[in-house]
Coordinates of C-alpha atoms and ligand atoms in Angstrom, one line a residue:
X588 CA 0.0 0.0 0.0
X589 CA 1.5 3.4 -1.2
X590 CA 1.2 6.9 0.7
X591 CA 0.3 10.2 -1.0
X592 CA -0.2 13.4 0.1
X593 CA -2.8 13.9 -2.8
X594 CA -4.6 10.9 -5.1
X595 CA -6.6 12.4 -8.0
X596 CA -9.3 10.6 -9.6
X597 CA -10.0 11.4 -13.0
X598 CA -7.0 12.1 -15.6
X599 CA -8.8 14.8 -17.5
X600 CA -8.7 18.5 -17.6
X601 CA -9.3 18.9 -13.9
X602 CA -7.4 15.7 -12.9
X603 CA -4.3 15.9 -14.9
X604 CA -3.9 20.2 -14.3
X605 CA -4.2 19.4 -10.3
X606 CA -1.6 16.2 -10.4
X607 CA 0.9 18.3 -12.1
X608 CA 0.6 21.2 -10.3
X609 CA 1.0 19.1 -7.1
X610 CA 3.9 17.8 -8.3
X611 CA 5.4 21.4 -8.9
X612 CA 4.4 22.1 -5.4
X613 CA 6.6 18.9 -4.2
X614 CA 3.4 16.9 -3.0
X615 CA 3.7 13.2 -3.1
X616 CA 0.7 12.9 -6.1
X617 CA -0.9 9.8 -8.0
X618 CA -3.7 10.5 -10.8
X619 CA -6.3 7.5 -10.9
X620 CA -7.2 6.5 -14.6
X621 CA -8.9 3.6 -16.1
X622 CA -8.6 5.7 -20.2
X623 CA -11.2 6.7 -22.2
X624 CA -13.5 4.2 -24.6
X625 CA -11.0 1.2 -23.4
X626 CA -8.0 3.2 -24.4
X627 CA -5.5 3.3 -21.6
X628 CA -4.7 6.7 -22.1
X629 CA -5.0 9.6 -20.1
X630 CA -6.4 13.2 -20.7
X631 CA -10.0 12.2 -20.6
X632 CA -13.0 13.4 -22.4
X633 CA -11.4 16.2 -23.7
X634 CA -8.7 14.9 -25.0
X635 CA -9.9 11.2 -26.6
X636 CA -13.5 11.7 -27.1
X637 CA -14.2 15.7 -26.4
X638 CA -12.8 18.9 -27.0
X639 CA -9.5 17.3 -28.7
X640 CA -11.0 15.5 -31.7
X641 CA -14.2 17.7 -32.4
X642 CA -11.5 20.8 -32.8
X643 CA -9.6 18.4 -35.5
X644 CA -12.6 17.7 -37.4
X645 CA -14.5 21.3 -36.9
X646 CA -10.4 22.3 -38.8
X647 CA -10.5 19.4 -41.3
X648 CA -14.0 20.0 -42.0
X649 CA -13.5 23.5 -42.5
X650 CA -10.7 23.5 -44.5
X651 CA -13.0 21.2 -46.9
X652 CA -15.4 23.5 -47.2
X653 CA -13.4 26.6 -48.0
X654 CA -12.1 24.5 -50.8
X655 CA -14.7 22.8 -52.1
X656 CA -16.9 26.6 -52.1
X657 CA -14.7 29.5 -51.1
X658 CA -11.2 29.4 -52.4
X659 CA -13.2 29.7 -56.2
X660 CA -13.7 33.6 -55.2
X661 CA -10.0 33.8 -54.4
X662 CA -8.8 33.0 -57.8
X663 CA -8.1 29.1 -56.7
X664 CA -9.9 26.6 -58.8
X665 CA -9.6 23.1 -56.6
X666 CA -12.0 20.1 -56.8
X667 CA -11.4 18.6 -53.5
X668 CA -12.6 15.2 -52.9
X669 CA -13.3 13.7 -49.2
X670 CA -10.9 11.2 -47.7
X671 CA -12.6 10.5 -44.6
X672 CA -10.7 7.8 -43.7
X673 CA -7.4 10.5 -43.4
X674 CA -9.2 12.6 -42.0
X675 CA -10.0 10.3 -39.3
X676 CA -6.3 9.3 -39.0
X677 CA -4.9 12.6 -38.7
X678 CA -7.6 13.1 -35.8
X679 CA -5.9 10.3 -34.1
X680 CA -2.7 10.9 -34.6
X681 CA -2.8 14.2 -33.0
X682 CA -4.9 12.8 -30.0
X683 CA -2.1 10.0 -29.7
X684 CA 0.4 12.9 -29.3
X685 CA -1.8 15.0 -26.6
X686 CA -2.6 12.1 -24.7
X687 CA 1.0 11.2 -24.6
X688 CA 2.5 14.7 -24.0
X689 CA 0.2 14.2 -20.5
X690 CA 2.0 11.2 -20.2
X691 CA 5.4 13.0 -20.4
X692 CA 4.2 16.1 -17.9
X693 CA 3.1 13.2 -15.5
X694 CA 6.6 11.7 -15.8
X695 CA 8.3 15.8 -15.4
X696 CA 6.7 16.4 -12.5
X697 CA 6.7 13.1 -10.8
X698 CA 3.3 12.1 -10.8
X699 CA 2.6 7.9 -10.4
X700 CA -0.4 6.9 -13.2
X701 CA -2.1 4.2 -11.2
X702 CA -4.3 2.9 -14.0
X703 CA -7.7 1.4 -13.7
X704 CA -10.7 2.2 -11.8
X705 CA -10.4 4.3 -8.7
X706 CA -12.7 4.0 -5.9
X707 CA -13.2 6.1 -2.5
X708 CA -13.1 2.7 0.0
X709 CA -13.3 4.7 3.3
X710 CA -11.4 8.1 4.6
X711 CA -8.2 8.5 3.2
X712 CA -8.2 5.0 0.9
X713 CA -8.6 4.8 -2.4
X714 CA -9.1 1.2 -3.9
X715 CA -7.7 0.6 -7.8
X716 CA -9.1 -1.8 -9.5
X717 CA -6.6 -2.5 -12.6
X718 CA -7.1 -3.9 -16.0
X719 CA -5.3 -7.3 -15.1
X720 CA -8.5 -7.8 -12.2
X721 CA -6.3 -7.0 -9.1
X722 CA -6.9 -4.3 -6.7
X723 CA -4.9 -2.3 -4.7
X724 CA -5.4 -0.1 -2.2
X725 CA -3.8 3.0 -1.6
X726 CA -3.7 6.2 1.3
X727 CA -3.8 9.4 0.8
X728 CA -3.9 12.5 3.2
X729 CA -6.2 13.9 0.3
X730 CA -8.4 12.6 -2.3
X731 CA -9.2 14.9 -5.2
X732 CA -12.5 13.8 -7.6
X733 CA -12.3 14.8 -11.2
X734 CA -14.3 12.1 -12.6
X735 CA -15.9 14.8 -15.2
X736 CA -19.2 14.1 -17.2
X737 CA -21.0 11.6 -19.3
X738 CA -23.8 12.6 -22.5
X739 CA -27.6 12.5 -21.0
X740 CA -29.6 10.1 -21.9
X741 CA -32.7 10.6 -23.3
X742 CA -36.2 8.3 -22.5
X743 CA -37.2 6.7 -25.7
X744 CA -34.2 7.3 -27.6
X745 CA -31.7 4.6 -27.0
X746 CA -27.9 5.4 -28.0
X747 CA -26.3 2.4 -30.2
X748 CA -23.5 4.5 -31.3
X749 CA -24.4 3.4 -35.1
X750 CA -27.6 4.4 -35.9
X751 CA -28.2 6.7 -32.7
X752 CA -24.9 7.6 -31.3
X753 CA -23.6 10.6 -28.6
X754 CA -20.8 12.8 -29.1
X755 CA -18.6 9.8 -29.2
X756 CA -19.9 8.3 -31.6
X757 CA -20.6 11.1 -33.7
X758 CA -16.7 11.5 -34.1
X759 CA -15.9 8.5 -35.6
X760 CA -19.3 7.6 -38.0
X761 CA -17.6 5.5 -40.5
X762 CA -18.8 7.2 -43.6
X763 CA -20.8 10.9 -43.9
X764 CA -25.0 10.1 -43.3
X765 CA -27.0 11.4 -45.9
X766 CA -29.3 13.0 -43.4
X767 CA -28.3 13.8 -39.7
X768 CA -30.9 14.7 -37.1
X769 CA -29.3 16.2 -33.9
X770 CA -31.5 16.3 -31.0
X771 CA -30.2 19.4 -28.7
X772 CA -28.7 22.9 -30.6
X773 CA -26.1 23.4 -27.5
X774 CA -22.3 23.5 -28.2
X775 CA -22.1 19.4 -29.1
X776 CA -24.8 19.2 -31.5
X777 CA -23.6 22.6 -33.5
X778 CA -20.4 21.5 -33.3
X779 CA -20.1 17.9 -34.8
X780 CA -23.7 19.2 -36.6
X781 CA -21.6 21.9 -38.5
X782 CA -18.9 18.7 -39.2
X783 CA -21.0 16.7 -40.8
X784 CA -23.2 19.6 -42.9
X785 CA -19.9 20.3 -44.0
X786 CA -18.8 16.9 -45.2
X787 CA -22.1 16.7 -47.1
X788 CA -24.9 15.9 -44.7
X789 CA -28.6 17.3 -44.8
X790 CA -28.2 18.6 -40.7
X791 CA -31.3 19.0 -39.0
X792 CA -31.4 20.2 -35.2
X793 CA -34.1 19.7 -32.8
X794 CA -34.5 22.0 -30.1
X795 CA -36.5 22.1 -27.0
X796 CA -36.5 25.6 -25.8
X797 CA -37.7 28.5 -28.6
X798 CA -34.3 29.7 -29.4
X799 CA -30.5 27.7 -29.9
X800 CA -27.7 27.5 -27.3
X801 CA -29.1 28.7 -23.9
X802 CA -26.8 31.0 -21.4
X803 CA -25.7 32.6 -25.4
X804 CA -26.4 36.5 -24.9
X805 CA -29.7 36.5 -27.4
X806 CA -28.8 38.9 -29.7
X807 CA -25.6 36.4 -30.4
X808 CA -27.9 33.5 -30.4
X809 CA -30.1 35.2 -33.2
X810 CA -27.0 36.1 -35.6
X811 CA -25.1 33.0 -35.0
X812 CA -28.8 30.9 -36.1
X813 CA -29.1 32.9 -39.1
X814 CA -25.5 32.2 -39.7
X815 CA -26.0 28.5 -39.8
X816 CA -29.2 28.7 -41.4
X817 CA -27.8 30.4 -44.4
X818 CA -25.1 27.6 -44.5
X819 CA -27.8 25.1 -44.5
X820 CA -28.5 23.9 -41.3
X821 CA -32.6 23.3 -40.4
X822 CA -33.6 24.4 -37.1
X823 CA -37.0 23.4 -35.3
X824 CA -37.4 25.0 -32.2
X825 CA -39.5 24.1 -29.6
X826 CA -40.1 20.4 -30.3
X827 CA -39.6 17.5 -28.0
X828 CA -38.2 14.4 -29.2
X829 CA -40.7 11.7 -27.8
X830 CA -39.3 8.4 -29.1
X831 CA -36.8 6.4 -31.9
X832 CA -37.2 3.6 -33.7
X833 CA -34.0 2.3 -35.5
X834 CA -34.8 0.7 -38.8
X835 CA -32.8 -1.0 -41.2
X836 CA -31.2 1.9 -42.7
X837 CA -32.0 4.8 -41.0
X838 CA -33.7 5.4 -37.3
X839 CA -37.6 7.6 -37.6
X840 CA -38.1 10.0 -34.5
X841 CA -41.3 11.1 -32.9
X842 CA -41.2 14.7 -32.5
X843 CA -44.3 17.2 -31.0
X844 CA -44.2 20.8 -30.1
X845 CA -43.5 21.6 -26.9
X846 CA -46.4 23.8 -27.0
X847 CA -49.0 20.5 -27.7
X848 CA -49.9 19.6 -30.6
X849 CA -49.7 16.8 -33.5
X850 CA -46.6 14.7 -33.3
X851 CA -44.3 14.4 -36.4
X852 CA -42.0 11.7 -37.8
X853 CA -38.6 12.7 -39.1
X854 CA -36.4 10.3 -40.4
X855 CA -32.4 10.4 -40.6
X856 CA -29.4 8.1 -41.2
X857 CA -27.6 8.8 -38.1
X858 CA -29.1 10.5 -35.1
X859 CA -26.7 12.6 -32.9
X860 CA -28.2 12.6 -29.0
X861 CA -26.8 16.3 -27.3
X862 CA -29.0 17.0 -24.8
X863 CA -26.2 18.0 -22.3
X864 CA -24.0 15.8 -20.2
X865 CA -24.2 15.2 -16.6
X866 CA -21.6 13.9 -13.7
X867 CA -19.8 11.0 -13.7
X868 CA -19.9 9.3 -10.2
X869 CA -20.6 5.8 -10.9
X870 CA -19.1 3.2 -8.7
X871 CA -16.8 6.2 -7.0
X872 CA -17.4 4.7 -3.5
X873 CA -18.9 8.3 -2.8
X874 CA -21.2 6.5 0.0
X875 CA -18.0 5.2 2.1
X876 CA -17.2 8.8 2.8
X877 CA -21.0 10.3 3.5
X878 CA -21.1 12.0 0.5
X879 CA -24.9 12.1 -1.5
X880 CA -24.7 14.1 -4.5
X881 CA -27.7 15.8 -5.4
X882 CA -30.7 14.9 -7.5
X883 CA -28.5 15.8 -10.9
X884 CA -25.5 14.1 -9.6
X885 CA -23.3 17.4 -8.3
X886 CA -21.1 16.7 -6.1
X887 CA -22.1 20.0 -3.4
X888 CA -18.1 21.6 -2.4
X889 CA -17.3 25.2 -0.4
X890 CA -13.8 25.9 -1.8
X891 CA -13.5 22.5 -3.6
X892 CA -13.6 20.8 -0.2
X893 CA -16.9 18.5 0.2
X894 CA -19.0 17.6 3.1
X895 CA -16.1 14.5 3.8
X896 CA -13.0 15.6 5.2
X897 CA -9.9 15.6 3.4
X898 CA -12.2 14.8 0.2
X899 CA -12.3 17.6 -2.3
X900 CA -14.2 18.2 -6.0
X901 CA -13.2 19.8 -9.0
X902 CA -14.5 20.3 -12.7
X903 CA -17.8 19.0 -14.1
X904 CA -18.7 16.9 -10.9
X905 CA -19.4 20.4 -9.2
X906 CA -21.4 23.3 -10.1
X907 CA -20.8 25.5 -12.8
X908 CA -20.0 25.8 -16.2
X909 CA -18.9 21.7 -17.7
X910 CA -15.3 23.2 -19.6
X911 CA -12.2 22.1 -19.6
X912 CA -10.7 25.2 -18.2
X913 CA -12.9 25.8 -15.3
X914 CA -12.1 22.5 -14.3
X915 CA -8.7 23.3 -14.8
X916 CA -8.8 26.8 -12.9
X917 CA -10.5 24.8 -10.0
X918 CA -7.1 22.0 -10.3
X919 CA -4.6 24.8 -9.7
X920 CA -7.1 26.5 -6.6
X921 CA -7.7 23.4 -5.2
X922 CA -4.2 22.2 -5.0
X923 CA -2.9 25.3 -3.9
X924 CA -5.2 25.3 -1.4
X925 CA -4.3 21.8 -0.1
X926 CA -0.6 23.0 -0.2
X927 CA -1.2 25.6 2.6
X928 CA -1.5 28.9 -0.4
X929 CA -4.6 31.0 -1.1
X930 CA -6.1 29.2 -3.9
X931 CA -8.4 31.3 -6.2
X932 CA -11.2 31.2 -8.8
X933 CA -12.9 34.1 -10.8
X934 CA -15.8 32.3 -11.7
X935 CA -16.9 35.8 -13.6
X936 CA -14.1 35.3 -15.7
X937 CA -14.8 31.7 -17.1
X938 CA -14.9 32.4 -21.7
X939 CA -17.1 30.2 -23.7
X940 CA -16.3 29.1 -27.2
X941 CA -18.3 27.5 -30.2
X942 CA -15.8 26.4 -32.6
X943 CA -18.2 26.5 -35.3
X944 CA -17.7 28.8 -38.8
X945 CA -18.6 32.0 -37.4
X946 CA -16.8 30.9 -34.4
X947 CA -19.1 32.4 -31.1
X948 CA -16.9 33.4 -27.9
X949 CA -17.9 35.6 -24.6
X950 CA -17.1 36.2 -21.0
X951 CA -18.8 37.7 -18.4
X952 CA -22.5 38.5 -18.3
X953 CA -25.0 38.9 -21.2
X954 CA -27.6 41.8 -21.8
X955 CA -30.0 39.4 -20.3
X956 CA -28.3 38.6 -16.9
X957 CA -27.7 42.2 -16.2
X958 CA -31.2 43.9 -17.0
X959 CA -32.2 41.0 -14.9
X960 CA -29.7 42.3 -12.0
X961 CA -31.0 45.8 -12.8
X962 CA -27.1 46.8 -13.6
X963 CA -27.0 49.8 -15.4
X964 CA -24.8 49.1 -18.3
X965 CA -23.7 50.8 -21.7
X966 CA -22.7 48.9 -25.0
X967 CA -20.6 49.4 -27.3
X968 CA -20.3 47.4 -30.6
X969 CA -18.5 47.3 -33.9
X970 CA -20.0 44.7 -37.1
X971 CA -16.2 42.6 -38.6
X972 CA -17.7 44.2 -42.0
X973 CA -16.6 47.1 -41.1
X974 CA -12.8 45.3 -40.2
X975 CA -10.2 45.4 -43.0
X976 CA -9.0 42.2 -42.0
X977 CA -12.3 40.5 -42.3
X978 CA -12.8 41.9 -45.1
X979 CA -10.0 41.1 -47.1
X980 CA -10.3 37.8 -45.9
X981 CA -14.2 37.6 -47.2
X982 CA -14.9 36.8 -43.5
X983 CA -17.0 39.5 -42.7
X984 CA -19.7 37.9 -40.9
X985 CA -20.1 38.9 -36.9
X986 CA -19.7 41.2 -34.4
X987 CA -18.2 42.4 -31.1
X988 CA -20.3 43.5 -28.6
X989 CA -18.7 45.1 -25.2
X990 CA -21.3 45.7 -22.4
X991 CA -19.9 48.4 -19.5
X992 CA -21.3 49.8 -16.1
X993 CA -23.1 53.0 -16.9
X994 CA -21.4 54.3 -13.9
X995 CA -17.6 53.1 -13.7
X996 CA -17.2 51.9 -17.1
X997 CA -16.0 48.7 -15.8
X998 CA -16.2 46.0 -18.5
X999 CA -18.9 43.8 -17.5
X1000 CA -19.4 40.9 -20.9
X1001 CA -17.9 40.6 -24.3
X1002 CA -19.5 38.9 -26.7
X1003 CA -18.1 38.1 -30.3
X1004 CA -19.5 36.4 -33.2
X1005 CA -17.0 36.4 -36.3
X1006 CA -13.5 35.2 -37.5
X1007 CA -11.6 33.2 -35.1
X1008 CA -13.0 35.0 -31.9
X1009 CA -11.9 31.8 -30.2
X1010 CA -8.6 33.3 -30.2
X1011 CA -9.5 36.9 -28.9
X1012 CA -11.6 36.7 -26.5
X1013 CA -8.4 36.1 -24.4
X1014 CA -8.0 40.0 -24.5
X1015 CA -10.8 40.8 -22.7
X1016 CA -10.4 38.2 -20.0
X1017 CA -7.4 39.5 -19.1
X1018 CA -9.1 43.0 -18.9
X1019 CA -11.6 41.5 -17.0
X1020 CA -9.5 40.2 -14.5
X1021 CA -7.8 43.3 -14.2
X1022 CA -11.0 45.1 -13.9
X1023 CA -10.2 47.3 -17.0
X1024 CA -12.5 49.7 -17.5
X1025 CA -13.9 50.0 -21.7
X1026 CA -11.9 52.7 -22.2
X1027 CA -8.3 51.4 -21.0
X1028 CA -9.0 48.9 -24.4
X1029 CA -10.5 51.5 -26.7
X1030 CA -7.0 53.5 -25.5
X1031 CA -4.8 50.3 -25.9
X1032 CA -2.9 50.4 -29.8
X1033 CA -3.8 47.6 -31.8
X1034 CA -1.8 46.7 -34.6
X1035 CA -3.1 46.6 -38.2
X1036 CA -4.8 45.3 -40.2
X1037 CA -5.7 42.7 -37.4
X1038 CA -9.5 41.6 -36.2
X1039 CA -8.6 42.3 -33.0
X1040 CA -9.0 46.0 -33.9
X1041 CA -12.7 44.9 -34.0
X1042 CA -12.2 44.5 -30.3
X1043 CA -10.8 48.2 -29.4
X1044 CA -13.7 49.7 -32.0
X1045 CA -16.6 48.0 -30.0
X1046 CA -14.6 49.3 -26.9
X1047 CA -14.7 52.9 -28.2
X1048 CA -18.3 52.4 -28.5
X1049 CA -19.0 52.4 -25.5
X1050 CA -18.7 56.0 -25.3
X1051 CA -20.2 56.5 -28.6
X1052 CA -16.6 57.2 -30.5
X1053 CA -16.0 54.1 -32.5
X1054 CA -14.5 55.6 -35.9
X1055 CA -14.4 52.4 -38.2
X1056 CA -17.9 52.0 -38.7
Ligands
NAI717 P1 -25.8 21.9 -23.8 O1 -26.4 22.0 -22.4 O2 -24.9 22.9 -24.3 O3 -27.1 21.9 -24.8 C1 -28.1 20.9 -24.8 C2 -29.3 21.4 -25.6 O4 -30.2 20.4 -25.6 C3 -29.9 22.6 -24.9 O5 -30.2 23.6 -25.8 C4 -31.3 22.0 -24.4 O6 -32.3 23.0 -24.3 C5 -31.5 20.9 -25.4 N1 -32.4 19.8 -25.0 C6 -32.4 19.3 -23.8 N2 -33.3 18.3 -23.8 C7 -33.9 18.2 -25.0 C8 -34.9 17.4 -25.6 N3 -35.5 16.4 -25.0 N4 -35.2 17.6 -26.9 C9 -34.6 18.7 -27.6 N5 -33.6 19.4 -27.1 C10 -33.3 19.2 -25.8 O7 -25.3 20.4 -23.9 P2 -24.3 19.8 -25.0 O8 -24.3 20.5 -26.2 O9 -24.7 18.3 -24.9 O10 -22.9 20.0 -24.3 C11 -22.6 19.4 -23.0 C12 -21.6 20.2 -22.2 O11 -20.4 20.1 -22.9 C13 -22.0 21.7 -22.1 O12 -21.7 22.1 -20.8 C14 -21.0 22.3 -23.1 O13 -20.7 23.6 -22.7 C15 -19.8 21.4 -23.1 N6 -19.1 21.5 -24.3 C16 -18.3 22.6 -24.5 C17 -17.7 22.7 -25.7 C18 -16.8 23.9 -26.0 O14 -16.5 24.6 -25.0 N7 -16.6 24.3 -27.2 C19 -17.8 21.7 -26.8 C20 -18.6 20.7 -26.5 C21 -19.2 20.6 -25.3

């Protein structure tokens, strides 16, 4: 039986940020990991079935599509032709190399992978349960749970990963469906939705509430719609999927308004289930400690700490937002904490990303959130077609929208919809967490011709000066 000051169960994200970091801070540390769809492999959702290969095919995909309909309008007459099976492989390969560069950090900073199945057995034990059939059992003055999330389920509509699969399954279909139904227009469904539109599917996206990807700021929500509407995508809000049958070639859904009303049959190929995900806590031994999660599964923590002593939780077994780098923010507090230092979270600093084509990023709080708080607040915003960049680069689709107290002129929510905004919105959270006011960015030289002047022009509109548009 081996001693550690920390065990961590769950190599993902939150799991594999909180095992190095405790091996930075010179804390005896083992990470718990049984791998990802019976891969021993660590890093995961994100990094096997998540984040990691959705972003390789979202680039594949798009690069596809700009050939086989954009580069024509930039003088470069290609007919490309899909090669799914590469495509798949190059997917792979650089998943291979991210879950092996965790690998490498674990080996840098001294952490000891015990692989298989970790359970809580009792205060301070944690029993492993490897893929030869033994078990071990191991102590630890602190036992860290990063188990993550699993896709919802859905009544009626049972997942077979061929005909009805979940986000694993939709990134790996063998060959591109003719029609696609995805049940749920959150991030997972636009994502691998806007995949497989791309790659030649007929995409159509069932939604339960009246407008796409709730906690969006609306007017965001509305442009980024129209956006995949005009691409092609088929939206119908406010239906319920009641039931699925799979048939011999293609799987027929019951759907009904929300509202009431006569049920409809659609019929697809391949049905993508992304109606959220929920917490992963099966088998965890959570009841040898005294801990009940709650009706949804979170695990309740003050601080990261739960109700059991010495126990702690982290990432998408707690509340908040289910992304990689909030689980990842809570690794580094969490540790630091358990190390004797003043761990830290801004949870009001926590981006959002869609990796679709306009890309969709924000931080902070929308228009909705703060009428609803009764914050006074001014906006400021500035359209990409009025960027050079974009629109050089045809890409002029979007906006950034900056929303500021009335009264300070402390930046309160950015919200972008355009050109690689995944990669700007990083500005403003630094801002953010510096408490910039609008005006410190709408002052701050931007070089050009960049987008990112987009982001200093919706600044400056704040105070009604933006001189681009
Ligand atoms: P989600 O919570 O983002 O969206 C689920 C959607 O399904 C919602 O719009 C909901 O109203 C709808 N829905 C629920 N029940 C339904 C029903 N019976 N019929 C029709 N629609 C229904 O969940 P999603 O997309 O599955 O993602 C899960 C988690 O993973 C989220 O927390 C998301 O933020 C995270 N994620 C983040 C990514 C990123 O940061 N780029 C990428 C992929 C996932």
């Amino acid at each position: 039986m081996a001693q550690y000051d920390v065990i961590i169960i769950g190599g993902g994200p939150g799991g594999y940020n909180a095992a190095i970091r405790a091996g930075q801070l010179g804390l005896k540390v083992a990470c718990v990991d049984k791998g990802v769809n019976g891969g021993a492999t660590l890093g995961g959702t994100c990094l096997n079935v998540g984040c990691m290969p959705s972003k390789a095919l979202l680039h594949a995909s798009e690069m596809y599509d700009a050939a086989a309909n954009h580069f024509g309008e930039l003088g470069i007459d290609v007919k490309p032709s899909l090669n799914l099976t590469q495509m798949m492989a190059q997917k792979a390969t650089s998943v291979g190399q991210l879950t092996k560069g965790v690998e490498f950090l674990f080996k840098k900073n001294k952490v000891d992978w015990l692989k298989g199945s970790g359970r809580i057995a009792g205060p301070g034990k944690v029993e492993v349960a490897g893929p030869d059939g033994k078990s071990e059992t191991h102590e630890a003055k602190n036992i860290v749970i990063a188990t993550g999330s699993e896709p919802s389920p859905l009544a009626g509509v049972e997942v077979d990963q061929v005909r009805i699969v979940d986000s694993t399954g939709a990134l790996s279909l063998p060959k591109v469906p003719k029609s696609l139904v995805v049940i749920g227009a959150g991030i997972i469904g636009l994502e691998l939705g806007s995949v497989w539109r791309r790659l030649g599917a007929q995409v159509t996206v069932v939604e339960f509430l009246d407008r796409i990807t709730p906690g969006m700021d609306t007017e965001t929500a509305k442009t980024f719609q129209r956006a995949l509407t005009k691409q092609g995508m088929v939206f119908k809000l406010s239906s319920k999927v009641t039931g699925a049958k799979i048939g011999k070639s293609d799987v027929s859904l019951t759907v009904e308004p929300v509202a009431g009303g006569a049920a409809e049959t659609l019929t697809a190929d391949v049905v993508l289930l992304a109606v959220g995900r929920r917490p992963y806590t099966d088998g965890l031994g959570l009841e040898s400690v005294g801990i009940t999660p709650d009706k949804r599964g979170i695990i309740e923590t003050d601080h990261w700490k739960t109700s059991a002593p010495g126990v702690w939780a982290i990432g998408d077994v707690t509340h908040g937002p289910m992304l990689a780098h909030k689980g990842e923010e809570e690794a580094v507090a969490c540790i630091e904490t358990i190390a004797g230092k003043a761990g830290h979270v801004n949870y009001g600093v926590i981006p959002s990303v869609v990796y679709t084509s306009p890309e969709v990023a924000w931080v902070g709080q929308t228009e909705e959130e703060l009428k609803a708080a009764g914050r006074a607040y001014k906006a400021g915003k500035f359209p990409f077609t009025a960027n050079s960049r974009a629109k050089i680069n045809h890409e002029t689709e979007g906006f950034v929208k900056v929303l500021a107290d009335a009264a300070t002129d402390e930046v309160l929510g950015v919200h972008m919809i355009g050109p690689q905004v995944s990669e700007m919105i990083g500005e403003y959270c630094v801002a953010m967490e510096f408490k910039a006011a609008s005006e410190d960015v709408a002052r701050t030289c931007h070089p050009h011709p960049t987008r990112s002047e987009a982001l200093r022009q919706a600044a400056m509109g704040v105070e009604g000066w933006t001189m681009q548009a």
